[in-house]
Amino acid sequence: MSVIIGKILEGEKTVRFNLDIHCSNCGKQVPGGMKTGEKSYQSKAFSHDLEEFLKNYLCGICRDKKRQNR
């Protein structure tokens, strides 16, 4: 399974890549399979979206704990 970051337009080729992703709460390493559209891969918007994703990513355990506390 891959997480989609950015936009993939209809008929556009996709770019698959792996990242070193850690939970921003507990630090646990999680699988980092990602994909995006070929056009958005090198854009500034993609870099910004990816940076925000990595800064705010929660593993499944931390995400579930956060949901239960609401």
Short mmCIF file of N, CA and C in Angstrom, two decimals, residues 2-70:
data_model
loop_
_atom_site.label_atom_id
_atom_site.label_comp_id
_atom_site.label_asym_id
_atom_site.label_seq_id
_atom_site.Cartn_x
_atom_site.Cartn_y
_atom_site.Cartn_z
N SER A 2 0.49 2.23 -0.77
CA SER A 2 1.24 3.48 -0.86
C SER A 2 0.35 4.65 -0.50
N VAL A 3 0.94 5.62 0.15
CA VAL A 3 0.25 6.86 0.47
C VAL A 3 0.43 7.81 -0.71
N ILE A 4 -0.64 8.47 -1.13
CA ILE A 4 -0.57 9.42 -2.23
C ILE A 4 -0.36 10.82 -1.65
N ILE A 5 0.69 11.46 -2.11
CA ILE A 5 1.00 12.84 -1.71
C ILE A 5 0.89 13.70 -2.96
N GLY A 6 0.25 14.84 -2.88
CA GLY A 6 0.11 15.72 -4.03
C GLY A 6 -1.01 15.26 -4.93
N LYS A 7 -0.91 15.61 -6.21
CA LYS A 7 -1.96 15.30 -7.17
C LYS A 7 -1.46 14.35 -8.23
N ILE A 8 -2.36 13.46 -8.64
CA ILE A 8 -2.11 12.58 -9.78
C ILE A 8 -3.23 12.84 -10.77
N LEU A 9 -2.90 13.45 -11.90
CA LEU A 9 -3.90 13.76 -12.91
C LEU A 9 -4.27 12.50 -13.68
N GLU A 10 -5.45 12.50 -14.27
CA GLU A 10 -5.92 11.34 -15.03
C GLU A 10 -4.97 11.07 -16.19
N GLY A 11 -4.53 9.84 -16.31
CA GLY A 11 -3.63 9.44 -17.38
C GLY A 11 -2.17 9.79 -17.13
N GLU A 12 -1.86 10.42 -16.02
CA GLU A 12 -0.48 10.82 -15.72
C GLU A 12 0.30 9.65 -15.13
N LYS A 13 1.58 9.59 -15.46
CA LYS A 13 2.44 8.56 -14.88
C LYS A 13 2.66 8.88 -13.40
N THR A 14 2.81 7.83 -12.61
CA THR A 14 3.07 8.02 -11.19
C THR A 14 4.53 7.76 -10.87
N VAL A 15 4.98 8.40 -9.80
CA VAL A 15 6.34 8.22 -9.30
C VAL A 15 6.21 7.58 -7.93
N ARG A 16 6.83 6.43 -7.74
CA ARG A 16 6.83 5.74 -6.45
C ARG A 16 8.19 5.92 -5.80
N PHE A 17 8.16 6.17 -4.48
CA PHE A 17 9.41 6.35 -3.75
C PHE A 17 9.20 5.94 -2.30
N ASN A 18 10.27 5.69 -1.60
CA ASN A 18 10.23 5.31 -0.20
C ASN A 18 10.90 6.39 0.64
N LEU A 19 10.32 6.64 1.80
CA LEU A 19 10.86 7.62 2.73
C LEU A 19 11.10 6.98 4.08
N ASP A 20 11.97 7.58 4.84
CA ASP A 20 12.21 7.18 6.22
C ASP A 20 11.22 7.98 7.07
N ILE A 21 10.09 7.37 7.44
CA ILE A 21 9.03 8.08 8.15
C ILE A 21 9.00 7.63 9.60
N HIS A 22 8.92 8.61 10.51
CA HIS A 22 8.82 8.33 11.94
C HIS A 22 7.60 9.06 12.49
N CYS A 23 6.94 8.44 13.45
CA CYS A 23 5.80 9.06 14.12
C CYS A 23 6.28 10.32 14.82
N SER A 24 5.54 11.42 14.65
CA SER A 24 5.95 12.68 15.28
C SER A 24 5.67 12.69 16.78
N ASN A 25 4.94 11.69 17.28
CA ASN A 25 4.63 11.62 18.70
C ASN A 25 5.57 10.66 19.45
N CYS A 26 5.64 9.41 19.00
CA CYS A 26 6.41 8.41 19.73
C CYS A 26 7.76 8.07 19.07
N GLY A 27 7.95 8.49 17.82
CA GLY A 27 9.22 8.24 17.14
C GLY A 27 9.33 6.89 16.47
N LYS A 28 8.28 6.08 16.51
CA LYS A 28 8.30 4.75 15.90
C LYS A 28 8.43 4.88 14.38
N GLN A 29 9.28 4.03 13.78
CA GLN A 29 9.45 4.04 12.34
C GLN A 29 8.31 3.27 11.70
N VAL A 30 7.79 3.80 10.59
CA VAL A 30 6.69 3.16 9.87
C VAL A 30 7.09 3.00 8.41
N PRO A 31 6.43 2.07 7.68
CA PRO A 31 6.75 1.90 6.26
C PRO A 31 6.53 3.20 5.50
N GLY A 32 7.39 3.48 4.54
CA GLY A 32 7.33 4.76 3.86
C GLY A 32 7.08 4.70 2.38
N GLY A 33 6.20 3.81 1.91
CA GLY A 33 5.87 3.74 0.50
C GLY A 33 4.97 4.90 0.11
N MET A 34 5.40 5.72 -0.85
CA MET A 34 4.65 6.90 -1.26
C MET A 34 4.55 6.92 -2.77
N LYS A 35 3.55 7.66 -3.28
CA LYS A 35 3.50 7.90 -4.71
C LYS A 35 2.85 9.25 -4.98
N THR A 36 3.20 9.81 -6.14
CA THR A 36 2.67 11.10 -6.56
C THR A 36 2.69 11.16 -8.07
N GLY A 37 2.10 12.19 -8.63
CA GLY A 37 2.11 12.38 -10.07
C GLY A 37 3.47 12.88 -10.53
N GLU A 38 3.80 12.54 -11.76
CA GLU A 38 5.10 12.92 -12.31
C GLU A 38 5.29 14.44 -12.37
N LYS A 39 4.22 15.19 -12.68
CA LYS A 39 4.32 16.64 -12.79
C LYS A 39 4.52 17.31 -11.44
N SER A 40 3.88 16.79 -10.39
CA SER A 40 3.98 17.46 -9.09
C SER A 40 5.21 17.03 -8.29
N TYR A 41 5.91 15.99 -8.73
CA TYR A 41 7.00 15.41 -7.97
C TYR A 41 8.11 16.40 -7.64
N GLN A 42 8.48 17.26 -8.56
CA GLN A 42 9.59 18.19 -8.33
C GLN A 42 9.14 19.62 -8.01
N SER A 43 7.85 19.82 -7.76
CA SER A 43 7.35 21.17 -7.53
C SER A 43 7.60 21.63 -6.09
N LYS A 44 7.53 22.95 -5.89
CA LYS A 44 7.69 23.52 -4.56
C LYS A 44 6.50 23.13 -3.67
N ALA A 45 5.32 23.09 -4.26
CA ALA A 45 4.12 22.71 -3.49
C ALA A 45 4.25 21.29 -2.97
N PHE A 46 4.80 20.39 -3.77
CA PHE A 46 5.01 19.01 -3.34
C PHE A 46 5.98 18.96 -2.17
N SER A 47 7.07 19.70 -2.28
CA SER A 47 8.06 19.73 -1.20
C SER A 47 7.44 20.23 0.09
N HIS A 48 6.60 21.26 0.00
CA HIS A 48 5.93 21.80 1.18
C HIS A 48 4.95 20.78 1.76
N ASP A 49 4.14 20.15 0.91
CA ASP A 49 3.17 19.13 1.37
C ASP A 49 3.88 17.97 2.05
N LEU A 50 4.98 17.53 1.48
CA LEU A 50 5.74 16.42 2.04
C LEU A 50 6.35 16.79 3.38
N GLU A 51 6.87 18.00 3.49
CA GLU A 51 7.44 18.47 4.75
C GLU A 51 6.38 18.51 5.85
N GLU A 52 5.20 19.02 5.55
CA GLU A 52 4.10 19.07 6.52
C GLU A 52 3.64 17.67 6.90
N PHE A 53 3.58 16.76 5.93
CA PHE A 53 3.18 15.39 6.18
C PHE A 53 4.14 14.73 7.17
N LEU A 54 5.43 14.87 6.93
CA LEU A 54 6.43 14.25 7.80
C LEU A 54 6.43 14.86 9.20
N LYS A 55 6.16 16.15 9.29
CA LYS A 55 6.16 16.85 10.57
C LYS A 55 4.96 16.45 11.43
N ASN A 56 3.84 16.11 10.81
CA ASN A 56 2.60 15.84 11.53
C ASN A 56 2.16 14.39 11.49
N TYR A 57 2.98 13.47 10.97
CA TYR A 57 2.55 12.08 10.80
C TYR A 57 2.45 11.37 12.15
N LEU A 58 1.34 10.67 12.35
CA LEU A 58 1.15 9.85 13.55
C LEU A 58 1.02 8.39 13.13
N CYS A 59 1.67 7.49 13.87
CA CYS A 59 1.51 6.07 13.62
C CYS A 59 0.08 5.67 14.01
N GLY A 60 -0.32 4.48 13.66
CA GLY A 60 -1.68 4.03 13.95
C GLY A 60 -2.02 4.04 15.42
N ILE A 61 -1.10 3.66 16.28
CA ILE A 61 -1.35 3.61 17.72
C ILE A 61 -1.58 5.01 18.27
N CYS A 62 -0.70 5.96 17.93
CA CYS A 62 -0.84 7.34 18.41
C CYS A 62 -2.08 8.00 17.83
N ARG A 63 -2.39 7.71 16.56
CA ARG A 63 -3.58 8.28 15.93
C ARG A 63 -4.84 7.79 16.65
N ASP A 64 -4.90 6.49 17.00
CA ASP A 64 -6.05 5.94 17.70
C ASP A 64 -6.19 6.52 19.10
N LYS A 65 -5.06 6.70 19.81
CA LYS A 65 -5.10 7.31 21.14
C LYS A 65 -5.63 8.73 21.06
N LYS A 66 -5.22 9.48 20.04
CA LYS A 66 -5.67 10.85 19.88
C LYS A 66 -7.17 10.89 19.62
N ARG A 67 -7.68 9.96 18.81
CA ARG A 67 -9.11 9.89 18.52
C ARG A 67 -9.91 9.55 19.76
N GLN A 68 -9.40 8.67 20.60
CA GLN A 68 -10.11 8.26 21.81
C GLN A 68 -10.18 9.39 22.83
N ASN A 69 -9.19 10.27 22.84
CA ASN A 69 -9.16 11.38 23.79
C ASN A 69 -10.11 12.50 23.41
N ARG A 70 -10.64 12.49 22.21
CA ARG A 70 -11.55 13.57 21.78
C ARG A 70 -12.91 13.38 22.36
#
